[in-house]
């Protein structure tokens, strides 16, 4: 995608949440979280921002704040399937670029959205982001997903394990970051060409995907490239728990 070209941001938002029920409607400084996410997306230069939901309360909250919303089926197995349905409903062109922004990321750096979208091309149908890991504990944390790249900045592999393994450095110590070692943490932001977005739900799950519990491995397993935009700093965390919600509320209330 050429610099400055438009892209569409679709924000999947479900009311059900195991750890934080009703999360998209949680109040952040007088507005629902999903609306705050849409406001962030609006700062990215996106040509269109649409919330994808299967719940009338979320749709009503978006409408009340002037945010475009599209109702979807309730039985989608993933957010990617949900945004694919919306992209079809919007009748987006095959080469249109769609950014998948989760509805629990009210502090996302809007610059990342445009940077991720810009990595889509005729040769690369999917893109995502990463940042350098600075704490050695994160290298060994299975909840921190790592990614390794080829010379063109495309993903070779994603894993919950430490990759690449610094053989000599970790032979000396597992408690300090080896000199010159710069592993990358995956950021769960994605962009797709609409043509590939429609193809993705038809791809059979991959064995590696099942082992690592990482959906993006399905894309690599089927032979499609994923470009990775590397940013210098870690973005602000999303909202998964009540503690996360309290942290984000401080941003809006001071």
PDB file of C-alpha atoms in Angstrom:
ATOM      1  CA  UNK A   1       0.000   0.000   0.000  1.00  0.00           C
ATOM      2  CA  UNK A   2       1.419   3.376  -0.964  1.00  0.00           C
ATOM      3  CA  UNK A   3       2.190   5.859   1.784  1.00  0.00           C
ATOM      4  CA  UNK A   4      -0.853   7.989   2.519  1.00  0.00           C
ATOM      5  CA  UNK A   5      -3.283   5.517   0.923  1.00  0.00           C
ATOM      6  CA  UNK A   6      -6.515   5.004   2.766  1.00  0.00           C
ATOM      7  CA  UNK A   7      -7.400   1.985   4.850  1.00  0.00           C
ATOM      8  CA  UNK A   8     -10.427   0.838   6.807  1.00  0.00           C
ATOM      9  CA  UNK A   9     -10.280   0.051  10.518  1.00  0.00           C
ATOM     10  CA  UNK A  10     -12.739  -2.571  11.741  1.00  0.00           C
ATOM     11  CA  UNK A  11     -13.067  -3.007  15.512  1.00  0.00           C
ATOM     12  CA  UNK A  12     -14.554  -6.354  16.631  1.00  0.00           C
ATOM     13  CA  UNK A  13     -16.363  -5.982  19.950  1.00  0.00           C
ATOM     14  CA  UNK A  14     -18.226  -8.672  21.892  1.00  0.00           C
ATOM     15  CA  UNK A  15     -20.047  -8.068  25.161  1.00  0.00           C
ATOM     16  CA  UNK A  16     -19.104 -11.446  26.638  1.00  0.00           C
ATOM     17  CA  UNK A  17     -15.753 -11.608  28.442  1.00  0.00           C
ATOM     18  CA  UNK A  18     -14.619 -14.239  30.889  1.00  0.00           C
ATOM     19  CA  UNK A  19     -12.424 -11.958  32.985  1.00  0.00           C
ATOM     20  CA  UNK A  20     -14.242  -8.655  32.470  1.00  0.00           C
ATOM     21  CA  UNK A  21     -17.925  -8.969  31.470  1.00  0.00           C
ATOM     22  CA  UNK A  22     -19.324  -6.007  29.541  1.00  0.00           C
ATOM     23  CA  UNK A  23     -15.829  -4.752  28.736  1.00  0.00           C
ATOM     24  CA  UNK A  24     -16.622  -2.803  25.513  1.00  0.00           C
ATOM     25  CA  UNK A  25     -19.149  -0.680  27.424  1.00  0.00           C
ATOM     26  CA  UNK A  26     -16.913   0.026  30.438  1.00  0.00           C
ATOM     27  CA  UNK A  27     -16.889   3.753  31.163  1.00  0.00           C
ATOM     28  CA  UNK A  28     -13.684   5.625  30.367  1.00  0.00           C
ATOM     29  CA  UNK A  29     -14.036   9.289  31.230  1.00  0.00           C
ATOM     30  CA  UNK A  30     -17.685   9.442  30.244  1.00  0.00           C
ATOM     31  CA  UNK A  31     -17.563   7.312  27.095  1.00  0.00           C
ATOM     32  CA  UNK A  32     -17.713   3.540  26.509  1.00  0.00           C
ATOM     33  CA  UNK A  33     -14.384   1.823  25.895  1.00  0.00           C
ATOM     34  CA  UNK A  34     -15.297   0.813  22.354  1.00  0.00           C
ATOM     35  CA  UNK A  35     -15.968   4.465  21.514  1.00  0.00           C
ATOM     36  CA  UNK A  36     -12.571   5.452  22.941  1.00  0.00           C
ATOM     37  CA  UNK A  37     -10.963   2.807  20.713  1.00  0.00           C
ATOM     38  CA  UNK A  38     -12.745   4.255  17.687  1.00  0.00           C
ATOM     39  CA  UNK A  39     -11.512   7.731  18.661  1.00  0.00           C
ATOM     40  CA  UNK A  40      -7.942   6.430  18.691  1.00  0.00           C
ATOM     41  CA  UNK A  41      -8.454   4.855  15.298  1.00  0.00           C
ATOM     42  CA  UNK A  42      -9.720   8.195  13.960  1.00  0.00           C
ATOM     43  CA  UNK A  43      -6.302   9.698  14.730  1.00  0.00           C
ATOM     44  CA  UNK A  44      -4.586   7.195  12.398  1.00  0.00           C
ATOM     45  CA  UNK A  45      -5.713   8.679   9.105  1.00  0.00           C
ATOM     46  CA  UNK A  46      -8.053   5.785   8.373  1.00  0.00           C
ATOM     47  CA  UNK A  47     -10.597   6.424   5.663  1.00  0.00           C
ATOM     48  CA  UNK A  48     -13.346   4.613   7.565  1.00  0.00           C
ATOM     49  CA  UNK A  49     -13.823   3.183  11.053  1.00  0.00           C
ATOM     50  CA  UNK A  50     -16.481   0.569  11.764  1.00  0.00           C
ATOM     51  CA  UNK A  51     -17.292  -1.338  14.942  1.00  0.00           C
ATOM     52  CA  UNK A  52     -18.266  -4.972  14.310  1.00  0.00           C
ATOM     53  CA  UNK A  53     -20.558  -6.405  16.981  1.00  0.00           C
ATOM     54  CA  UNK A  54     -23.298  -8.951  17.563  1.00  0.00           C
ATOM     55  CA  UNK A  55     -24.828  -7.100  20.536  1.00  0.00           C
ATOM     56  CA  UNK A  56     -27.509  -4.401  20.376  1.00  0.00           C
ATOM     57  CA  UNK A  57     -26.185  -2.556  23.460  1.00  0.00           C
ATOM     58  CA  UNK A  58     -22.776  -2.049  21.836  1.00  0.00           C
ATOM     59  CA  UNK A  59     -24.429  -0.936  18.614  1.00  0.00           C
ATOM     60  CA  UNK A  60     -26.582   1.574  20.526  1.00  0.00           C
ATOM     61  CA  UNK A  61     -23.573   2.960  22.413  1.00  0.00           C
ATOM     62  CA  UNK A  62     -21.672   3.469  19.165  1.00  0.00           C
ATOM     63  CA  UNK A  63     -24.636   5.134  17.468  1.00  0.00           C
ATOM     64  CA  UNK A  64     -25.064   7.488  20.420  1.00  0.00           C
ATOM     65  CA  UNK A  65     -21.502   8.740  19.898  1.00  0.00           C
ATOM     66  CA  UNK A  66     -21.559   8.896  16.105  1.00  0.00           C
ATOM     67  CA  UNK A  67     -19.451   5.769  15.553  1.00  0.00           C
ATOM     68  CA  UNK A  68     -20.368   3.633  12.549  1.00  0.00           C
ATOM     69  CA  UNK A  69     -21.375   0.109  13.512  1.00  0.00           C
ATOM     70  CA  UNK A  70     -22.167  -3.089  11.640  1.00  0.00           C
ATOM     71  CA  UNK A  71     -24.125  -5.929  13.210  1.00  0.00           C
ATOM     72  CA  UNK A  72     -22.721  -9.406  12.629  1.00  0.00           C
ATOM     73  CA  UNK A  73     -23.610 -13.013  13.261  1.00  0.00           C
ATOM     74  CA  UNK A  74     -23.113 -14.188  16.828  1.00  0.00           C
ATOM     75  CA  UNK A  75     -21.436 -17.507  16.019  1.00  0.00           C
ATOM     76  CA  UNK A  76     -18.085 -16.376  14.594  1.00  0.00           C
ATOM     77  CA  UNK A  77     -15.169 -18.453  15.946  1.00  0.00           C
ATOM     78  CA  UNK A  78     -12.791 -15.468  15.919  1.00  0.00           C
ATOM     79  CA  UNK A  79     -12.596 -11.707  15.532  1.00  0.00           C
ATOM     80  CA  UNK A  80     -11.010 -12.202  12.113  1.00  0.00           C
ATOM     81  CA  UNK A  81     -14.098 -14.042  10.870  1.00  0.00           C
ATOM     82  CA  UNK A  82     -16.232 -11.223  12.266  1.00  0.00           C
ATOM     83  CA  UNK A  83     -14.350  -8.468  10.448  1.00  0.00           C
ATOM     84  CA  UNK A  84     -14.370 -10.518   7.239  1.00  0.00           C
ATOM     85  CA  UNK A  85     -18.168 -10.505   7.386  1.00  0.00           C
ATOM     86  CA  UNK A  86     -18.166  -6.730   7.856  1.00  0.00           C
ATOM     87  CA  UNK A  87     -15.736  -6.169   4.977  1.00  0.00           C
ATOM     88  CA  UNK A  88     -18.119  -8.128   2.738  1.00  0.00           C
ATOM     89  CA  UNK A  89     -21.087  -6.087   3.970  1.00  0.00           C
ATOM     90  CA  UNK A  90     -19.173  -2.872   3.227  1.00  0.00           C
ATOM     91  CA  UNK A  91     -18.450  -4.179  -0.295  1.00  0.00           C
ATOM     92  CA  UNK A  92     -14.777  -3.294   0.008  1.00  0.00           C
ATOM     93  CA  UNK A  93     -12.623  -3.824  -3.077  1.00  0.00           C
ATOM     94  CA  UNK A  94     -10.355  -6.905  -3.137  1.00  0.00           C
ATOM     95  CA  UNK A  95      -7.245  -4.719  -2.812  1.00  0.00           C
ATOM     96  CA  UNK A  96      -8.686  -2.586   0.015  1.00  0.00           C
ATOM     97  CA  UNK A  97      -6.608  -2.648   3.199  1.00  0.00           C
ATOM     98  CA  UNK A  98      -8.392  -3.569   6.430  1.00  0.00           C
ATOM     99  CA  UNK A  99      -6.888  -3.077   9.892  1.00  0.00           C
ATOM    100  CA  UNK A 100      -8.167  -5.321  12.686  1.00  0.00           C
ATOM    101  CA  UNK A 101      -8.085  -3.275  15.917  1.00  0.00           C
ATOM    102  CA  UNK A 102      -9.289  -5.015  19.056  1.00  0.00           C
ATOM    103  CA  UNK A 103     -12.047  -3.276  20.999  1.00  0.00           C
ATOM    104  CA  UNK A 104     -10.081  -3.383  24.249  1.00  0.00           C
ATOM    105  CA  UNK A 105      -7.160  -1.195  23.073  1.00  0.00           C
ATOM    106  CA  UNK A 106      -8.216   2.354  24.046  1.00  0.00           C
ATOM    107  CA  UNK A 107      -4.611   3.523  24.401  1.00  0.00           C
ATOM    108  CA  UNK A 108      -3.254   2.063  21.158  1.00  0.00           C
ATOM    109  CA  UNK A 109      -0.716   4.266  19.384  1.00  0.00           C
ATOM    110  CA  UNK A 110      -2.618   5.482  16.316  1.00  0.00           C
ATOM    111  CA  UNK A 111       0.653   5.716  14.359  1.00  0.00           C
ATOM    112  CA  UNK A 112       0.932   1.927  14.536  1.00  0.00           C
ATOM    113  CA  UNK A 113      -2.309   1.476  12.618  1.00  0.00           C
ATOM    114  CA  UNK A 114      -1.079   3.439   9.602  1.00  0.00           C
ATOM    115  CA  UNK A 115       2.369   1.831   9.782  1.00  0.00           C
ATOM    116  CA  UNK A 116       0.885  -1.657   9.843  1.00  0.00           C
ATOM    117  CA  UNK A 117      -1.495  -0.867   6.963  1.00  0.00           C
ATOM    118  CA  UNK A 118       1.384   0.512   4.882  1.00  0.00           C
ATOM    119  CA  UNK A 119       3.103  -2.887   4.830  1.00  0.00           C
ATOM    120  CA  UNK A 120       0.366  -4.464   2.712  1.00  0.00           C
ATOM    121  CA  UNK A 121       1.297  -4.880  -0.956  1.00  0.00           C
ATOM    122  CA  UNK A 122       0.474  -7.071  -3.923  1.00  0.00           C
ATOM    123  CA  UNK A 123       3.064  -9.550  -2.606  1.00  0.00           C
ATOM    124  CA  UNK A 124       2.246  -9.334   1.115  1.00  0.00           C
ATOM    125  CA  UNK A 125      -1.426  -9.806   2.064  1.00  0.00           C
ATOM    126  CA  UNK A 126      -1.051  -9.558   5.854  1.00  0.00           C
ATOM    127  CA  UNK A 127       0.952  -7.428   8.289  1.00  0.00           C
ATOM    128  CA  UNK A 128       1.418  -7.018  12.016  1.00  0.00           C
ATOM    129  CA  UNK A 129       3.729  -5.247  14.491  1.00  0.00           C
ATOM    130  CA  UNK A 130       6.437  -5.979  17.044  1.00  0.00           C
ATOM    131  CA  UNK A 131       8.783  -4.207  19.451  1.00  0.00           C
ATOM    132  CA  UNK A 132      12.117  -5.108  21.094  1.00  0.00           C
ATOM    133  CA  UNK A 133      11.997  -6.990  24.388  1.00  0.00           C
ATOM    134  CA  UNK A 134      14.150  -5.375  27.084  1.00  0.00           C
ATOM    135  CA  UNK A 135      13.388  -7.552  30.132  1.00  0.00           C
ATOM    136  CA  UNK A 136      14.854 -11.035  30.155  1.00  0.00           C
ATOM    137  CA  UNK A 137      11.853 -12.308  32.132  1.00  0.00           C
ATOM    138  CA  UNK A 138       9.651 -11.510  29.126  1.00  0.00           C
ATOM    139  CA  UNK A 139      11.829 -13.693  26.912  1.00  0.00           C
ATOM    140  CA  UNK A 140      10.872 -16.710  29.019  1.00  0.00           C
ATOM    141  CA  UNK A 141       7.237 -15.715  29.628  1.00  0.00           C
ATOM    142  CA  UNK A 142       4.946 -17.895  27.466  1.00  0.00           C
ATOM    143  CA  UNK A 143       2.292 -15.160  27.566  1.00  0.00           C
ATOM    144  CA  UNK A 144       4.711 -12.892  25.688  1.00  0.00           C
ATOM    145  CA  UNK A 145       4.589 -13.976  22.053  1.00  0.00           C
ATOM    146  CA  UNK A 146       7.880 -13.668  20.206  1.00  0.00           C
ATOM    147  CA  UNK A 147       8.527 -13.313  16.476  1.00  0.00           C
ATOM    148  CA  UNK A 148      11.655 -13.716  14.338  1.00  0.00           C
ATOM    149  CA  UNK A 149      12.030 -12.027  10.941  1.00  0.00           C
ATOM    150  CA  UNK A 150      13.802 -12.574   7.659  1.00  0.00           C
ATOM    151  CA  UNK A 151      15.983  -9.949   5.947  1.00  0.00           C
ATOM    152  CA  UNK A 152      12.909  -8.326   4.375  1.00  0.00           C
ATOM    153  CA  UNK A 153      11.114  -7.843   7.679  1.00  0.00           C
ATOM    154  CA  UNK A 154       8.728 -10.721   7.172  1.00  0.00           C
ATOM    155  CA  UNK A 155       7.847 -13.212   9.877  1.00  0.00           C
ATOM    156  CA  UNK A 156       9.706 -16.501   9.887  1.00  0.00           C
ATOM    157  CA  UNK A 157       7.919 -17.803  12.988  1.00  0.00           C
ATOM    158  CA  UNK A 158       5.879 -16.780  16.022  1.00  0.00           C
ATOM    159  CA  UNK A 159       6.272 -18.613  19.310  1.00  0.00           C
ATOM    160  CA  UNK A 160       5.579 -18.505  23.018  1.00  0.00           C
ATOM    161  CA  UNK A 161       9.061 -19.961  23.485  1.00  0.00           C
ATOM    162  CA  UNK A 162      12.261 -17.851  23.508  1.00  0.00           C
ATOM    163  CA  UNK A 163      13.222 -17.250  19.871  1.00  0.00           C
ATOM    164  CA  UNK A 164      15.858 -16.865  18.684  1.00  0.00           C
ATOM    165  CA  UNK A 165      17.605 -18.850  21.429  1.00  0.00           C
ATOM    166  CA  UNK A 166      20.902 -17.146  22.324  1.00  0.00           C
ATOM    167  CA  UNK A 167      22.989 -20.295  22.753  1.00  0.00           C
ATOM    168  CA  UNK A 168      26.174 -18.749  24.162  1.00  0.00           C
ATOM    169  CA  UNK A 169      24.522 -15.976  26.176  1.00  0.00           C
ATOM    170  CA  UNK A 170      22.004 -18.201  27.913  1.00  0.00           C
ATOM    171  CA  UNK A 171      24.700 -20.799  28.571  1.00  0.00           C
ATOM    172  CA  UNK A 172      26.284 -18.162  30.823  1.00  0.00           C
ATOM    173  CA  UNK A 173      23.073 -16.979  32.503  1.00  0.00           C
ATOM    174  CA  UNK A 174      19.320 -17.188  32.145  1.00  0.00           C
ATOM    175  CA  UNK A 175      18.857 -14.083  34.288  1.00  0.00           C
ATOM    176  CA  UNK A 176      20.462 -11.405  32.127  1.00  0.00           C
ATOM    177  CA  UNK A 177      19.865 -10.242  28.566  1.00  0.00           C
ATOM    178  CA  UNK A 178      22.883 -11.264  26.436  1.00  0.00           C
ATOM    179  CA  UNK A 179      24.814  -8.398  24.861  1.00  0.00           C
ATOM    180  CA  UNK A 180      23.539  -7.542  21.397  1.00  0.00           C
ATOM    181  CA  UNK A 181      20.485  -9.761  21.781  1.00  0.00           C
ATOM    182  CA  UNK A 182      17.291  -8.065  20.574  1.00  0.00           C
ATOM    183  CA  UNK A 183      14.323 -10.457  20.570  1.00  0.00           C
ATOM    184  CA  UNK A 184      10.992  -9.080  19.366  1.00  0.00           C
ATOM    185  CA  UNK A 185       7.616  -9.167  21.064  1.00  0.00           C
ATOM    186  CA  UNK A 186       4.602  -9.524  18.819  1.00  0.00           C
ATOM    187  CA  UNK A 187       1.919  -6.834  19.048  1.00  0.00           C
ATOM    188  CA  UNK A 188      -1.582  -8.157  18.316  1.00  0.00           C
ATOM    189  CA  UNK A 189      -2.510  -5.631  15.640  1.00  0.00           C
ATOM    190  CA  UNK A 190      -3.173  -6.887  12.108  1.00  0.00           C
ATOM    191  CA  UNK A 191      -3.742  -5.525   8.620  1.00  0.00           C
ATOM    192  CA  UNK A 192      -4.923  -7.499   5.591  1.00  0.00           C
ATOM    193  CA  UNK A 193      -5.784  -7.040   1.979  1.00  0.00           C
ATOM    194  CA  UNK A 194      -9.525  -7.625   1.777  1.00  0.00           C
ATOM    195  CA  UNK A 195      -8.958 -10.421  -0.736  1.00  0.00           C
ATOM    196  CA  UNK A 196      -6.842 -12.304   1.803  1.00  0.00           C
ATOM    197  CA  UNK A 197      -9.179 -11.414   4.676  1.00  0.00           C
ATOM    198  CA  UNK A 198     -11.962 -13.225   2.835  1.00  0.00           C
ATOM    199  CA  UNK A 199      -9.642 -16.177   2.191  1.00  0.00           C
ATOM    200  CA  UNK A 200      -8.391 -16.487   5.762  1.00  0.00           C
ATOM    201  CA  UNK A 201     -11.520 -18.096   7.300  1.00  0.00           C
ATOM    202  CA  UNK A 202     -11.372 -20.818   4.626  1.00  0.00           C
ATOM    203  CA  UNK A 203      -7.843 -21.904   5.579  1.00  0.00           C
ATOM    204  CA  UNK A 204      -7.664 -25.139   7.526  1.00  0.00           C
ATOM    205  CA  UNK A 205      -6.211 -24.827  11.045  1.00  0.00           C
ATOM    206  CA  UNK A 206      -2.531 -25.728  11.194  1.00  0.00           C
ATOM    207  CA  UNK A 207      -0.889 -28.239  13.560  1.00  0.00           C
ATOM    208  CA  UNK A 208       1.567 -25.561  14.763  1.00  0.00           C
ATOM    209  CA  UNK A 209      -1.330 -23.211  15.439  1.00  0.00           C
ATOM    210  CA  UNK A 210      -2.901 -25.816  17.713  1.00  0.00           C
ATOM    211  CA  UNK A 211       0.352 -26.478  19.564  1.00  0.00           C
ATOM    212  CA  UNK A 212       1.245 -22.835  20.204  1.00  0.00           C
ATOM    213  CA  UNK A 213      -2.348 -21.518  20.366  1.00  0.00           C
ATOM    214  CA  UNK A 214      -1.386 -18.770  17.890  1.00  0.00           C
ATOM    215  CA  UNK A 215      -3.770 -18.233  14.963  1.00  0.00           C
ATOM    216  CA  UNK A 216      -1.224 -16.332  12.859  1.00  0.00           C
ATOM    217  CA  UNK A 217       0.782 -19.536  12.441  1.00  0.00           C
ATOM    218  CA  UNK A 218      -2.025 -20.774  10.188  1.00  0.00           C
ATOM    219  CA  UNK A 219      -1.069 -18.074   7.690  1.00  0.00           C
ATOM    220  CA  UNK A 220       2.624 -19.040   7.630  1.00  0.00           C
ATOM    221  CA  UNK A 221       1.834 -22.754   7.527  1.00  0.00           C
ATOM    222  CA  UNK A 222      -0.231 -22.232   4.368  1.00  0.00           C
ATOM    223  CA  UNK A 223       2.627 -20.306   2.769  1.00  0.00           C
ATOM    224  CA  UNK A 224       1.426 -16.700   2.972  1.00  0.00           C
ATOM    225  CA  UNK A 225       3.933 -13.999   4.029  1.00  0.00           C
ATOM    226  CA  UNK A 226       3.315 -11.690   6.999  1.00  0.00           C
ATOM    227  CA  UNK A 227       5.156  -8.351   7.051  1.00  0.00           C
ATOM    228  CA  UNK A 228       6.145  -7.037  10.479  1.00  0.00           C
ATOM    229  CA  UNK A 229       6.471  -3.353  11.335  1.00  0.00           C
ATOM    230  CA  UNK A 230       8.945  -2.939  14.210  1.00  0.00           C
ATOM    231  CA  UNK A 231       8.386  -0.010  16.535  1.00  0.00           C
ATOM    232  CA  UNK A 232      10.929   1.166  19.100  1.00  0.00           C
ATOM    233  CA  UNK A 233       8.728   1.160  22.188  1.00  0.00           C
ATOM    234  CA  UNK A 234       6.078  -1.105  23.622  1.00  0.00           C
ATOM    235  CA  UNK A 235       2.553   0.267  23.153  1.00  0.00           C
ATOM    236  CA  UNK A 236       0.292   0.819  26.140  1.00  0.00           C
ATOM    237  CA  UNK A 237      -1.367  -2.403  27.237  1.00  0.00           C
ATOM    238  CA  UNK A 238      -4.957  -3.302  26.467  1.00  0.00           C
ATOM    239  CA  UNK A 239      -7.728  -4.103  28.927  1.00  0.00           C
ATOM    240  CA  UNK A 240      -8.143  -7.730  29.988  1.00  0.00           C
ATOM    241  CA  UNK A 241      -8.640  -7.501  33.764  1.00  0.00           C
ATOM    242  CA  UNK A 242     -10.181  -5.169  36.375  1.00  0.00           C
ATOM    243  CA  UNK A 243      -6.656  -3.945  37.182  1.00  0.00           C
ATOM    244  CA  UNK A 244      -6.111  -3.053  33.527  1.00  0.00           C
ATOM    245  CA  UNK A 245      -9.396  -1.150  33.515  1.00  0.00           C
ATOM    246  CA  UNK A 246      -8.364   0.845  36.582  1.00  0.00           C
ATOM    247  CA  UNK A 247      -5.027   1.699  34.937  1.00  0.00           C
ATOM    248  CA  UNK A 248      -6.659   2.925  31.745  1.00  0.00           C
ATOM    249  CA  UNK A 249      -9.299   4.920  33.632  1.00  0.00           C
ATOM    250  CA  UNK A 250      -6.503   6.929  35.248  1.00  0.00           C
ATOM    251  CA  UNK A 251      -5.465   8.046  31.777  1.00  0.00           C
ATOM    252  CA  UNK A 252      -8.881   9.561  31.147  1.00  0.00           C
ATOM    253  CA  UNK A 253      -9.594  10.943  34.597  1.00  0.00           C
ATOM    254  CA  UNK A 254      -6.103  12.020  35.690  1.00  0.00           C
TER     255      UNK A 254
END
